[in-house]
XYZ file of C-alpha atoms in Angstrom:
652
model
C -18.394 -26.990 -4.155
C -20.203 -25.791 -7.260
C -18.988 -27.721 -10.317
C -17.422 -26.221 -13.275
C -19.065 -25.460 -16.423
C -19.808 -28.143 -19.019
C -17.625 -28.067 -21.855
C -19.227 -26.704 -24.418
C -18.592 -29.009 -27.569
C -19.521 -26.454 -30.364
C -16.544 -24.484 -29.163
C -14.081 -23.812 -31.835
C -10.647 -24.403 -31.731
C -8.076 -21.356 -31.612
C -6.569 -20.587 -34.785
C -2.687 -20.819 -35.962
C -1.409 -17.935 -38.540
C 1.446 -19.673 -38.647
C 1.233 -23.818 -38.656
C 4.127 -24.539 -37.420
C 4.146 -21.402 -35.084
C 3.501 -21.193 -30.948
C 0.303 -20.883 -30.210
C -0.956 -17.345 -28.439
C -2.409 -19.566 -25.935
C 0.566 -21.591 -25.257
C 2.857 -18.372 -25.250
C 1.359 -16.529 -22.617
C 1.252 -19.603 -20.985
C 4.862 -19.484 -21.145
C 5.946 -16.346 -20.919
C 3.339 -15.349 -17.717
C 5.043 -18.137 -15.839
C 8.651 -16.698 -16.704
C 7.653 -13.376 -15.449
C 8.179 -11.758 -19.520
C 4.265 -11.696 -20.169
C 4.284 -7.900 -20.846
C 5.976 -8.838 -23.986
C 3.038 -11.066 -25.144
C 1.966 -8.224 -27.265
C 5.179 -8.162 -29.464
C 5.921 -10.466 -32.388
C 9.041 -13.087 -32.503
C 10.321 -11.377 -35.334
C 10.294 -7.795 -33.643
C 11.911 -9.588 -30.853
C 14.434 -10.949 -32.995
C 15.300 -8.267 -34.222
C 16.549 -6.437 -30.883
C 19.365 -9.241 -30.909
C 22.389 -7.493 -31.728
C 25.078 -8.820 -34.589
C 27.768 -11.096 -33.396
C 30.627 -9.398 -32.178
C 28.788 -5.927 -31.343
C 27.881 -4.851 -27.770
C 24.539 -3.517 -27.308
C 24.382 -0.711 -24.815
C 22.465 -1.140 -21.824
C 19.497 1.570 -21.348
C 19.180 2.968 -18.086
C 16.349 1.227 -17.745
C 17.888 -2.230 -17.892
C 20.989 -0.867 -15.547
C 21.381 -2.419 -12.154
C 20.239 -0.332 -9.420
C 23.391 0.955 -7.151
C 21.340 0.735 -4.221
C 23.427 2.967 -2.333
C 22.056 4.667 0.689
C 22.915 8.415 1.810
C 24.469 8.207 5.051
C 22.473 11.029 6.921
C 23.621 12.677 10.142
C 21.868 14.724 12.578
C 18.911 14.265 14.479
C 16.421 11.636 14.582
C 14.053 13.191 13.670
C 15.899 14.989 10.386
C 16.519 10.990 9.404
C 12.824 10.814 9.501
C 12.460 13.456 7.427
C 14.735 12.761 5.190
C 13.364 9.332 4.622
C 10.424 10.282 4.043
C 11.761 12.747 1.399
C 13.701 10.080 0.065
C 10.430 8.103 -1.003
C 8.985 11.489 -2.423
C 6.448 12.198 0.324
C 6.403 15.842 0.253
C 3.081 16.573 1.727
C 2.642 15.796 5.655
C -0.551 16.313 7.616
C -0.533 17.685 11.553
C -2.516 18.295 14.258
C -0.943 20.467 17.670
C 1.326 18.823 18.939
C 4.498 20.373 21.164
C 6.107 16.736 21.305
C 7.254 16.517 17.471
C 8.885 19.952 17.440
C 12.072 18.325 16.485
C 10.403 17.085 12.939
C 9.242 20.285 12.456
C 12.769 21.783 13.082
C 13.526 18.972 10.030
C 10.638 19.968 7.891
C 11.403 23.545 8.481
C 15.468 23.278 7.103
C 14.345 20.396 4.159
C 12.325 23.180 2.759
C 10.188 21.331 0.641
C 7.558 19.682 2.460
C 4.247 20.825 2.967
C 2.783 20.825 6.442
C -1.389 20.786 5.963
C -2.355 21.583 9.534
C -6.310 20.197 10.960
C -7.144 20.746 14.074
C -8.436 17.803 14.892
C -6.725 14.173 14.533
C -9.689 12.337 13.647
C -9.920 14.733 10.778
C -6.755 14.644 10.010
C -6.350 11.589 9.574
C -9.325 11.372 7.096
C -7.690 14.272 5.139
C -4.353 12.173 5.101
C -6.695 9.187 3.964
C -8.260 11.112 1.405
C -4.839 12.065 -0.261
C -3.729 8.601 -0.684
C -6.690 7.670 -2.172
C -6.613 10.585 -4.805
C -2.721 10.383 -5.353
C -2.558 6.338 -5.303
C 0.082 6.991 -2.218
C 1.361 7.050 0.914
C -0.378 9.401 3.479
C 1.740 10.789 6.305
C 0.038 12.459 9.844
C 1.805 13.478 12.524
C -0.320 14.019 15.598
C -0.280 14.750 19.693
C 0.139 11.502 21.517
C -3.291 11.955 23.354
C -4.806 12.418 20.217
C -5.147 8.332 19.852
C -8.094 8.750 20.519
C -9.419 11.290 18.527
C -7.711 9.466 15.812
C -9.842 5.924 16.139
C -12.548 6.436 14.150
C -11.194 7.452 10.685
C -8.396 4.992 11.315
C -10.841 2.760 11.247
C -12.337 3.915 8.288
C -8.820 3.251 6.270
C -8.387 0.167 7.841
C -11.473 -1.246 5.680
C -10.591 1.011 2.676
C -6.732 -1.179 2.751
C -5.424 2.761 2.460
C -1.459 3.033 2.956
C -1.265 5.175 5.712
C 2.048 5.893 7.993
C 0.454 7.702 11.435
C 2.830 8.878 13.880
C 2.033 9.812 17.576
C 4.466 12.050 19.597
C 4.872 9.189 23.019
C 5.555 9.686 26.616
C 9.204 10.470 26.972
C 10.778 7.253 28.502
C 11.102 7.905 31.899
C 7.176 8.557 32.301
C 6.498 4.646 31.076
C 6.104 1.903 32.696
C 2.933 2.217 35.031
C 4.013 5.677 36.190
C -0.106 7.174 34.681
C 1.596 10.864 35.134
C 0.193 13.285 33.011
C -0.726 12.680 29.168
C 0.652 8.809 29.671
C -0.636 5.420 29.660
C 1.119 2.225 29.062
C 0.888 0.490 25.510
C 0.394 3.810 23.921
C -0.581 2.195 20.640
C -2.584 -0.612 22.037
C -5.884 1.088 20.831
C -5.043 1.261 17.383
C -4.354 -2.441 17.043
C -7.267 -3.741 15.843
C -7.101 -1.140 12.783
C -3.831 -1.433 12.361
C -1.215 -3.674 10.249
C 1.507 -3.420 11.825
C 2.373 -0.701 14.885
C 5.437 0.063 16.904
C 7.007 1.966 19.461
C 10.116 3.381 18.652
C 12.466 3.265 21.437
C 16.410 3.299 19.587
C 16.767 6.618 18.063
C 19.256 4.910 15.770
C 16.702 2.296 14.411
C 13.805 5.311 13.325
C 14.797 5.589 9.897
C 14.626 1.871 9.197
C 11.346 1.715 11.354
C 10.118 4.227 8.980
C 11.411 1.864 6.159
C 9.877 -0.999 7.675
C 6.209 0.915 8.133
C 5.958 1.498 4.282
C 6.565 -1.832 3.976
C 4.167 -3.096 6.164
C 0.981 -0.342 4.928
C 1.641 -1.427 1.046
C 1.459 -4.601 2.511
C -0.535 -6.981 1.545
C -2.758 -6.533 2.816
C -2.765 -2.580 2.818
C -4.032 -0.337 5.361
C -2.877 1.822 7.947
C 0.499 2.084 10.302
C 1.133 3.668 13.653
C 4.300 3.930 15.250
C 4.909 6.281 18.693
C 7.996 8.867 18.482
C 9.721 9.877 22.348
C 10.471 13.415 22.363
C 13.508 12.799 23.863
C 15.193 9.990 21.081
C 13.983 12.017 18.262
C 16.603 15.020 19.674
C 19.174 12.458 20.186
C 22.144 12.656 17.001
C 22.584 9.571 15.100
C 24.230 8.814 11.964
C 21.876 6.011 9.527
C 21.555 5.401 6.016
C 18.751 6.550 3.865
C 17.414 4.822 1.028
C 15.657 5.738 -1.867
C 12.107 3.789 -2.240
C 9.853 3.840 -5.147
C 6.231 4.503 -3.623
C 4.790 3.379 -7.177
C 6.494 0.336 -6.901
C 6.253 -0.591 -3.318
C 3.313 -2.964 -2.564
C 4.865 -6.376 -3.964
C 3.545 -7.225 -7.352
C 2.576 -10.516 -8.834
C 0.620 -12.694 -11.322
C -1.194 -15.649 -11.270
C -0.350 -19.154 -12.283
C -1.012 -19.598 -15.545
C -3.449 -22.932 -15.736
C -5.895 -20.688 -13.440
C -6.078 -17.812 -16.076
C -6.372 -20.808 -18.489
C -9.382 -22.071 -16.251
C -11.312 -18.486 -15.288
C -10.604 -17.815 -19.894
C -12.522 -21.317 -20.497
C -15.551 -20.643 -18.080
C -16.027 -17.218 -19.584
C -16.394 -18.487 -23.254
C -17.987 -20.969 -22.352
C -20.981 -18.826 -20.016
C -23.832 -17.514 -21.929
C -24.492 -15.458 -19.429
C -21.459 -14.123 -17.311
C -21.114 -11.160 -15.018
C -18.422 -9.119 -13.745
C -18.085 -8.145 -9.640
C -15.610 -4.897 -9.734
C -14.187 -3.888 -6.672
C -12.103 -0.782 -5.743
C -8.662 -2.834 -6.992
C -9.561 -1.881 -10.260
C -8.774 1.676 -9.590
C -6.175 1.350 -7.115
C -3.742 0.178 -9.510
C -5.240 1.802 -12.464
C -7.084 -0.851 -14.682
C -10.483 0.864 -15.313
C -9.907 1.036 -19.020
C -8.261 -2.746 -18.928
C -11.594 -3.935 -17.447
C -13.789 -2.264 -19.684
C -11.735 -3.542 -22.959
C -12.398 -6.987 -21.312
C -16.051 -6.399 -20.423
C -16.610 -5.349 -23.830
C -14.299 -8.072 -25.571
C -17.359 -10.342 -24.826
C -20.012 -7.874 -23.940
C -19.777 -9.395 -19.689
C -22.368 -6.735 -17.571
C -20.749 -5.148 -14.942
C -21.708 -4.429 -11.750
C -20.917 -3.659 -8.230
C -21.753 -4.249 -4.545
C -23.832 -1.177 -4.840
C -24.030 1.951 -1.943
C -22.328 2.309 0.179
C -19.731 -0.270 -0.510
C -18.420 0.968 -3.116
C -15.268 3.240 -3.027
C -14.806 4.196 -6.575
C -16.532 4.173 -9.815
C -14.543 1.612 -11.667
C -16.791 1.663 -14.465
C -18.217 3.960 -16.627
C -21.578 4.320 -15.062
C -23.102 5.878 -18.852
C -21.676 2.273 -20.606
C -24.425 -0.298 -22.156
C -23.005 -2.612 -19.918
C -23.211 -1.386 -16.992
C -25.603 -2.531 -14.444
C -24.969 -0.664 -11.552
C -26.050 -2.558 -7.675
C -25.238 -6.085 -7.931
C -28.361 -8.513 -6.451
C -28.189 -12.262 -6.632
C -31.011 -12.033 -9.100
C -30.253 -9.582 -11.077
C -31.065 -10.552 -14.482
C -29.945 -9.007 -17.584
C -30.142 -11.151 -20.390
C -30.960 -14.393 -19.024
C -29.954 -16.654 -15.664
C -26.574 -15.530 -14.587
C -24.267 -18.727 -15.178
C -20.729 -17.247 -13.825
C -19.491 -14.423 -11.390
C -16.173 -13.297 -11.914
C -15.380 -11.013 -8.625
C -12.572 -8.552 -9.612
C -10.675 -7.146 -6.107
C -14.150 -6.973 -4.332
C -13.637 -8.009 -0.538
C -16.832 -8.075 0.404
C -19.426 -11.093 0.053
C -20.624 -11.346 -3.102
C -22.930 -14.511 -3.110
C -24.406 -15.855 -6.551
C -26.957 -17.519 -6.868
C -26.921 -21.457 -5.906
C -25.137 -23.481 -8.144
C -23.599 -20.370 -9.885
C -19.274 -21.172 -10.438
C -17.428 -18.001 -8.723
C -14.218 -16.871 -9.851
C -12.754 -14.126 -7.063
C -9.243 -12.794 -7.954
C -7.306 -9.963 -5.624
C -4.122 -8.843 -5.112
C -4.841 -9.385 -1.145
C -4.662 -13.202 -0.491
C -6.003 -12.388 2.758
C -9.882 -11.841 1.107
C -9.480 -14.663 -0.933
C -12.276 -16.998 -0.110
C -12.602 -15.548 3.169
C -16.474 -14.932 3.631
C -17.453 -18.212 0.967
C -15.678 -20.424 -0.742
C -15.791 -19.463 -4.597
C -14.945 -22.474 -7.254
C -12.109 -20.651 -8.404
C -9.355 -18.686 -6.513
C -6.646 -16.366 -8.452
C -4.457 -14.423 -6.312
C -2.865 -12.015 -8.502
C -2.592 -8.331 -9.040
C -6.112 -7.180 -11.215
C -4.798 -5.577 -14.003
C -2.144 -8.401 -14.750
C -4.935 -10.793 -14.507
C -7.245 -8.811 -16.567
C -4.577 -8.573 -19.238
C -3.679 -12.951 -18.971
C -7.198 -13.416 -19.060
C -8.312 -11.067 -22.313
C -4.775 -12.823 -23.929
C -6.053 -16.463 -23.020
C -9.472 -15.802 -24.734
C -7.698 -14.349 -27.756
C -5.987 -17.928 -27.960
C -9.557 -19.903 -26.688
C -11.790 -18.003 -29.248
C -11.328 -17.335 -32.922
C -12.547 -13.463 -34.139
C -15.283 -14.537 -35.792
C -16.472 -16.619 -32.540
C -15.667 -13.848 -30.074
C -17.549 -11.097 -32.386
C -20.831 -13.400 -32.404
C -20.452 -13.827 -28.473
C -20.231 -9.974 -28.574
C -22.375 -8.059 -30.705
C -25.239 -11.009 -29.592
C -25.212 -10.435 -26.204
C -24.371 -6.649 -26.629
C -27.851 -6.458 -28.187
C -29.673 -7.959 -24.959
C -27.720 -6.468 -22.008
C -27.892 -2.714 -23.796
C -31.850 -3.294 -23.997
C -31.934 -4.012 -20.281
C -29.476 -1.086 -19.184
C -31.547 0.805 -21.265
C -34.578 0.339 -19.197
C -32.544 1.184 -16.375
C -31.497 4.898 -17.462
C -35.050 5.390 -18.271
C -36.112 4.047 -14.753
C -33.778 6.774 -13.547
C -35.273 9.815 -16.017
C -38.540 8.971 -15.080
C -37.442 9.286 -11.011
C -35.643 12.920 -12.255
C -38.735 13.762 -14.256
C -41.353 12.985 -11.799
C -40.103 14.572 -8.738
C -37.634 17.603 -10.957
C -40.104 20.412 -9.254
C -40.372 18.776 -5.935
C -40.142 21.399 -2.991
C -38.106 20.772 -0.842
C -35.813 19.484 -3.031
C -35.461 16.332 -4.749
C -31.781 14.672 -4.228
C -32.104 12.890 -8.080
C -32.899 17.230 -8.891
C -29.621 18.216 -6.925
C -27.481 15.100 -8.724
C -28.796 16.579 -12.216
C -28.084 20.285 -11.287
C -24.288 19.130 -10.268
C -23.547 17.054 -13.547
C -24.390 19.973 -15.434
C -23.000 22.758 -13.186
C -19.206 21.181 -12.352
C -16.581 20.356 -14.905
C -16.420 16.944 -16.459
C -13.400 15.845 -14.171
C -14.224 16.893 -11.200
C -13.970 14.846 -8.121
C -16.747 13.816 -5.943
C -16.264 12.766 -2.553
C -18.916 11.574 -0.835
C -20.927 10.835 2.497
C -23.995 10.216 2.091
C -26.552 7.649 3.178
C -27.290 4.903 0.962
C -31.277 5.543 -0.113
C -31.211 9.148 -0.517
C -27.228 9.357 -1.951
C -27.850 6.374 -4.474
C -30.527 8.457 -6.168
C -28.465 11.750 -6.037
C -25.708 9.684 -7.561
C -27.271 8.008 -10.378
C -27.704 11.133 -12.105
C -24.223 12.242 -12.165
C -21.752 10.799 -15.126
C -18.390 8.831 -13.377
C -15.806 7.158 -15.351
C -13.822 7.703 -18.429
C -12.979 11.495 -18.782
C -16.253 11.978 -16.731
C -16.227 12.418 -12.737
C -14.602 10.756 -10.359
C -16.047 9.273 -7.293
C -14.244 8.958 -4.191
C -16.338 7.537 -1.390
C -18.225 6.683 0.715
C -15.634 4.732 2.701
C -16.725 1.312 3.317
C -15.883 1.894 6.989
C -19.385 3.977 7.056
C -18.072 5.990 10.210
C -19.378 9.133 10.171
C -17.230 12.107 9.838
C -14.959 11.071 7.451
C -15.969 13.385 4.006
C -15.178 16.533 4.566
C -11.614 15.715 5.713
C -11.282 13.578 3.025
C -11.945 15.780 0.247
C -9.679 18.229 1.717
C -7.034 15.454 1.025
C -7.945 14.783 -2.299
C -7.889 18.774 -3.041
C -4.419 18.255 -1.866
C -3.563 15.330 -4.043
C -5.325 16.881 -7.381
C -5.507 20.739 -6.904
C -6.350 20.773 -10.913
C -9.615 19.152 -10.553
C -12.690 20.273 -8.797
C -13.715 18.767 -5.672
C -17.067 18.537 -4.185
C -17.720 17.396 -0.593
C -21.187 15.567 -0.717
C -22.220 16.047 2.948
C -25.234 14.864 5.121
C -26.422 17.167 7.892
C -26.198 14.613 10.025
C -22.587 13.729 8.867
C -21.802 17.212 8.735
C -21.878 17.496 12.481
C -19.742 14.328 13.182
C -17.070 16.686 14.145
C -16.454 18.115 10.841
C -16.839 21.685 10.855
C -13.352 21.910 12.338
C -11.509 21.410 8.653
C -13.088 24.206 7.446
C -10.593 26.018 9.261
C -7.891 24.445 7.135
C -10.097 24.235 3.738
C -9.947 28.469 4.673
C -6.416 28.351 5.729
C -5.077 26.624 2.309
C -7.215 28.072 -0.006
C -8.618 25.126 -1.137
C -11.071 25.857 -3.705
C -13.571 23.464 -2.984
C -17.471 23.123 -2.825
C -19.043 21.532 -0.103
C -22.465 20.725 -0.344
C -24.864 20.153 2.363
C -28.122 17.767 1.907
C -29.902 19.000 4.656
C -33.200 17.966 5.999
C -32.772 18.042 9.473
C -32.720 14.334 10.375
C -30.597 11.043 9.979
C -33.442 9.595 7.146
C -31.978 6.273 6.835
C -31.227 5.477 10.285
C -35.025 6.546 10.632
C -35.676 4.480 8.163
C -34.745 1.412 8.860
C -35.486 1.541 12.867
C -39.526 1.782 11.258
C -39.114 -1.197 9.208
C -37.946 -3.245 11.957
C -40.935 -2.454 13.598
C -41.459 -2.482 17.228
C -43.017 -0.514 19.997
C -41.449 2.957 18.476
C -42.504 1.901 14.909
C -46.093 1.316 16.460
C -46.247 4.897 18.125
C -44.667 6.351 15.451
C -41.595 8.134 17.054
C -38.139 8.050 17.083
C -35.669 8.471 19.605
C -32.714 9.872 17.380
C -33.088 11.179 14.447
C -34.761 14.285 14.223
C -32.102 16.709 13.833
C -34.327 20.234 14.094
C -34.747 22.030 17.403
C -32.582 23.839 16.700
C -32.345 23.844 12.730
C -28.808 24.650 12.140
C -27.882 27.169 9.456
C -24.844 25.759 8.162
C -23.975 28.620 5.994
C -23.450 31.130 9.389
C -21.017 28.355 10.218
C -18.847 28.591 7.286
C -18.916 32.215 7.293
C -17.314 31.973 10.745
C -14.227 30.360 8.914
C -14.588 33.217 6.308
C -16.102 30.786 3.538
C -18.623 31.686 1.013
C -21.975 30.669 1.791
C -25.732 30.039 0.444
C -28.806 28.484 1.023
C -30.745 26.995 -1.190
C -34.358 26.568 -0.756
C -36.077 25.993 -3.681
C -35.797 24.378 -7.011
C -35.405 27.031 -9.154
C -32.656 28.863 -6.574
C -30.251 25.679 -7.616
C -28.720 26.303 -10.782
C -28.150 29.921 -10.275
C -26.311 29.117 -6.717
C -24.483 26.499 -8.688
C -23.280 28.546 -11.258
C -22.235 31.499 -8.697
C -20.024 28.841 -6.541
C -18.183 27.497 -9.763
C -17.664 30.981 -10.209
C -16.060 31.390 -6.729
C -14.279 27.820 -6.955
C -12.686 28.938 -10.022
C -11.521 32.445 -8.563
C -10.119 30.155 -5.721
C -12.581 30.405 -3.010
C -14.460 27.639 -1.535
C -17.918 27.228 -1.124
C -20.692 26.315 1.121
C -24.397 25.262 0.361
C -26.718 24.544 2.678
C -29.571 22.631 0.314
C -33.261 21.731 1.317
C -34.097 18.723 1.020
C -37.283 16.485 2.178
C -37.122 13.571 4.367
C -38.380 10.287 2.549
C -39.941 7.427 4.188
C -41.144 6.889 7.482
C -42.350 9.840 9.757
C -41.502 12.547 7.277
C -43.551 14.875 8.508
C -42.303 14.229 12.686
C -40.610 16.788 14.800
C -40.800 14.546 17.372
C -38.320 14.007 20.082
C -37.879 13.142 24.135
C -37.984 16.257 25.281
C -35.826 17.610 28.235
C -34.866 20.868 29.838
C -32.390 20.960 32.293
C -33.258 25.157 32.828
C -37.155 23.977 33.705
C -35.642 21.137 36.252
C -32.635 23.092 37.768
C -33.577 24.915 41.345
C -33.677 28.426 40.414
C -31.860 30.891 42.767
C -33.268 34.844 43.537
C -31.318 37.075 41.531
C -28.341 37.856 43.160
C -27.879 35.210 46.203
């Protein structure tokens, strides 16, 4: 176990404005361990002043009323009480694939009148559109697919199984005389079996009566925590049958269980950060998920703590301003910014962070599950991130005096800027020196896309992590700028497309771009732009294509061997044929264009805005060059099964 940090001596003591007063430190002490912290912010004598004159009643706001808590009783079908569950907890957008055994829900969605079916025609998509939507609306996603679409469905349940993304997945089952060993058609035993592993909690519903409260019980279980995904099998049969069952009104917003952490460990993480000299901040995708970007960055700055993260892939979201001073983008053990680092503070990152040896760790989630699951860190604070974020800026406001904290600040604030500094120009000089490159440069197509898309827009993306780091770099995310959604830490191919279908779902305001690898591209994908047509969804999918999987390429050469020697590779030239993605969208009646050359990318750019904003969506097809290893290879093990097969006379 690392030990804690030395007390620093020249430390000053907190200041009293009042000398007989509570201390700020000792009040949010107090008042975060009676669950009334939020109030930390208000003085005793505005708080006194709420306390109404002896003898008069103060009326109760709404907001202070007691919930009735009074379900609807709801008769009809079972699957009309799913429905109307699900409307009761204000889903009102469902996704679907074909399916003939859930006809009775959409009989229920049909009379409710309000719900949206979005229809894919795949369930592996579809379930990466539903994942997308949570992500983008912060709630729960809802598919509905065909029972032998399991399957189809594994690989993007995966996917939000490692992104913790509420999901509630339902599979029409086998009616219930076909289980039970009987392998007719379209059956198998433990129907659900499969999606175990990526699953937190699954269940076959076999009591028509009991579906509404299963559905109850599902939410429950996917806000969790830990979050993630829930699947639960629907007979045809019991979702006909007529029941009569309460339904209950459930706060989505509200419904992953919320808490904070004891007080003497904010006390402990506050006194290890003023005490650091040089400190840095882990941010995982918590921080967005419950909305404390701009908490985290008043913190960061309170002190002037770089930030950083795992770096690509890992990274879901941008939960920082990637254009701040402070900002240090791919976290490395040695990163250095304005001296040795001294303390990591891991903010709702899952994954391994490791410091340095002998560096103290603080790592603080709302998931207990991750907490000091990979290493043990010095520190432990299970918590939600924002509340802890707030405790801890509060308990350095009672540790440090102004005058203390604004040394700390503007001194260190000087010395990280300088470094970040030297990182933007690392990443102007990349733009600069390869802006005219033909094919394409990816750091040229990042540039082009800052400029060309609106401020807010939404980027979801799936690319690999060499060539889609440097695109990425040059585009602004982060307070009022972009958003980035993606890549899912899953990494299973396949995934973007649907996704950002979900998120133009969630945030049909916004722009949405689908950053797409050829290679990803053709993980099954092209089948949502059948629904991106279908729905109008006025989106802009962008396709970084130079015919190969780079990275994999990539990184089969470094580890040398035979193949590195002879200077092949098996699988990853993708030419022969080269696909022209841009006949492919046109197939699903989507604008398309190619672009080829440098100076054909702004002008395309401009045009598809142009479309996007008339309500069309948009394909390009960009050139890019292969970097690395074998660039110039068209190599492959070639095989023609015409030249083998025994030919026949025409017309035996």
């Amino acid at each position: 176990m690392t030990p804690p940090l030395k007390k620093n001596e020249n430390a000053e003591k907190p200041q009293q404005s009042v000398p007989d007063a509570v201390s700020r430190r000792d009040f949010v002490r107090v008042t975060t361990a009676t669950g009334i912290a939020a109030l930390a912010g208000q003085s005793v004598a505005a708080l006194a002043q709420e306390k109404p004159a002896p003898g008069v009643v103060k009326p109760v706001s709404d907001v202070q009323k007691l919930p009735k808590g009074e379900p609807q009783m709801y008769e009809g079908t079972a699957a009309g009480a799913i429905v109307e569950q699900l409307r009761a907890c204000g889903v009102r957008k469902i996704f679907h694939t074909n399916t003939s055994g859930l006809s009775t829900i959409w009989d229920a969605v049909y009379s409710a009148g309000d719900v949206q079916v979005i229809m894919v025609t795949h369930e592996g998509q579809g379930v990466a559109a539903t994942h997308g939507y949570a992500l983008a609306s912060k709630s729960l996603g809802v598919f509905f697919g065909s029972g032998v679409g399991v399957g189809n469905s594994m690989s993007n349940l995966y996917n939000s199984w490692k992104d913790r993304v509420p999901l509630l997945i339902g599979f029409g089952a086998a009616g219930l005389r076909e289980q039970g060993g009987m392998d007719q058609t379209e059956t198998w035993d433990n129907h659900l079996k499969p999606t175990e592993p990526f699953t937190v909690w699954n269940w076959s519903c076999l009591v028509a009566e009991t579906m509404p409260d299963i559905v109850r019980r599902a939410m429950k279980f996917a806000y969790g925590p830990p979050s993630g995904p829930v699947t639960l099998d629907f007979p045809a049969e019991l979702l006909a049958q007529k029941i009569k069952a309460p339904i209950y009104k459930i706060d989505l917003a509200n419904a992953r269980p919320g808490f904070r952490a004891k007080p003497d460990l904010i006390e402990k993480a506050a006194q290890w950060l003023a005490q650091a000299e040089n400190p840095v901040f882990i941010l995982g995708p918590e921080i967005t998920q419950e909305g404390a970007t701009e908490e985290i960055r008043a913190l960061a700055e309170k002190l002037s703590v770089p930030v950083s993260n795992l770096g690509w892939p890992n990274d879901l979201f941008a939960n920082f301003p990637t254009d701040h001073p402070l900002y240090l983008g791919t976290y490395s053990p040695s990163m250095r910014s304005s001296g040795k680092m001294d303390l990591l503070v891991n903010f709702g990152e899952k994954f391994a962070v490791r410091p340095p040896q002998g560096v103290p760790t603080v790592q603080i989630s709302h998931d207990p599950t991750i907490l000091g699951k990979v290493f043990t860190a010095d520190l432990v604070i299970a918590s939600d991130v924002r509340a802890a974020i707030r405790d801890l800026s509060d308990a350095l406001d009672g540790i440090l005096t102004k005058d203390r904290m604004a040394r700390i600040r503007s001194g260190r604030l000087a010395e990280v800027s300088a470094f970040t500094g030297k990182l933007k120009q690392s990443r102007e000089q990349a733009l600069h020196g390869r802006f005219d490159q033909n094919p394409l440069s990816w750091e040229r197509v990042g540039y082009e896309l800052d400029q060309a898309l609106d401020k807010d827009a939404v980027i979801v993306t799936e690319l690999g992590p060499a060539e889609g780091s440097r695109l990425l770099r040059q585009i602004t995310f982060g307070k009022g700028n972009k958003l980035r959604i993606g890549r899912t830490t899953g990494s299973a191919l396949g995934w973007g497309v649907g996704a950002a279908l979900g998120v133009n779902v969630a945030l049909p305001d916004r722009q949405v771009v689908s950053l797409q690898g050829d290679g990803g591209f053709l993980f099954g994908q092209s089948e949502t732009l059948w629904s991106i047509s279908r729905y109008e969804a006025p989106m802009l999918i962008v396709i970084m294509n130079n015919r190969g999987y780079n990275d994999t390429r990539n990184r089969a050469m470094m580890a040398g061997g035979t193949l590195a020697q002879a200077g092949v590779d098996f699988t990853s030239y993708l030419g022969s044929p080269d696909i022209d993605f841009t006949k492919i969208a046109e197939a699903y009646s989507i604008k398309s264009e190619k672009v080829k050359t440098p100076g054909d990318l702004a002008p395309a750019l401009q045009r598809a805005v142009r479309n996007m904003r008339d309500g069309k969506p948009v394909l390009l097809d960009i050139s890019v060059g292969p970097e690395g290893y074998l660039t110039e290879s068209t190599w492959y093990q070639r095989y023609s099964i015409a030249e083998i097969r025994n030919k026949k006379p025409v017309g035996t």
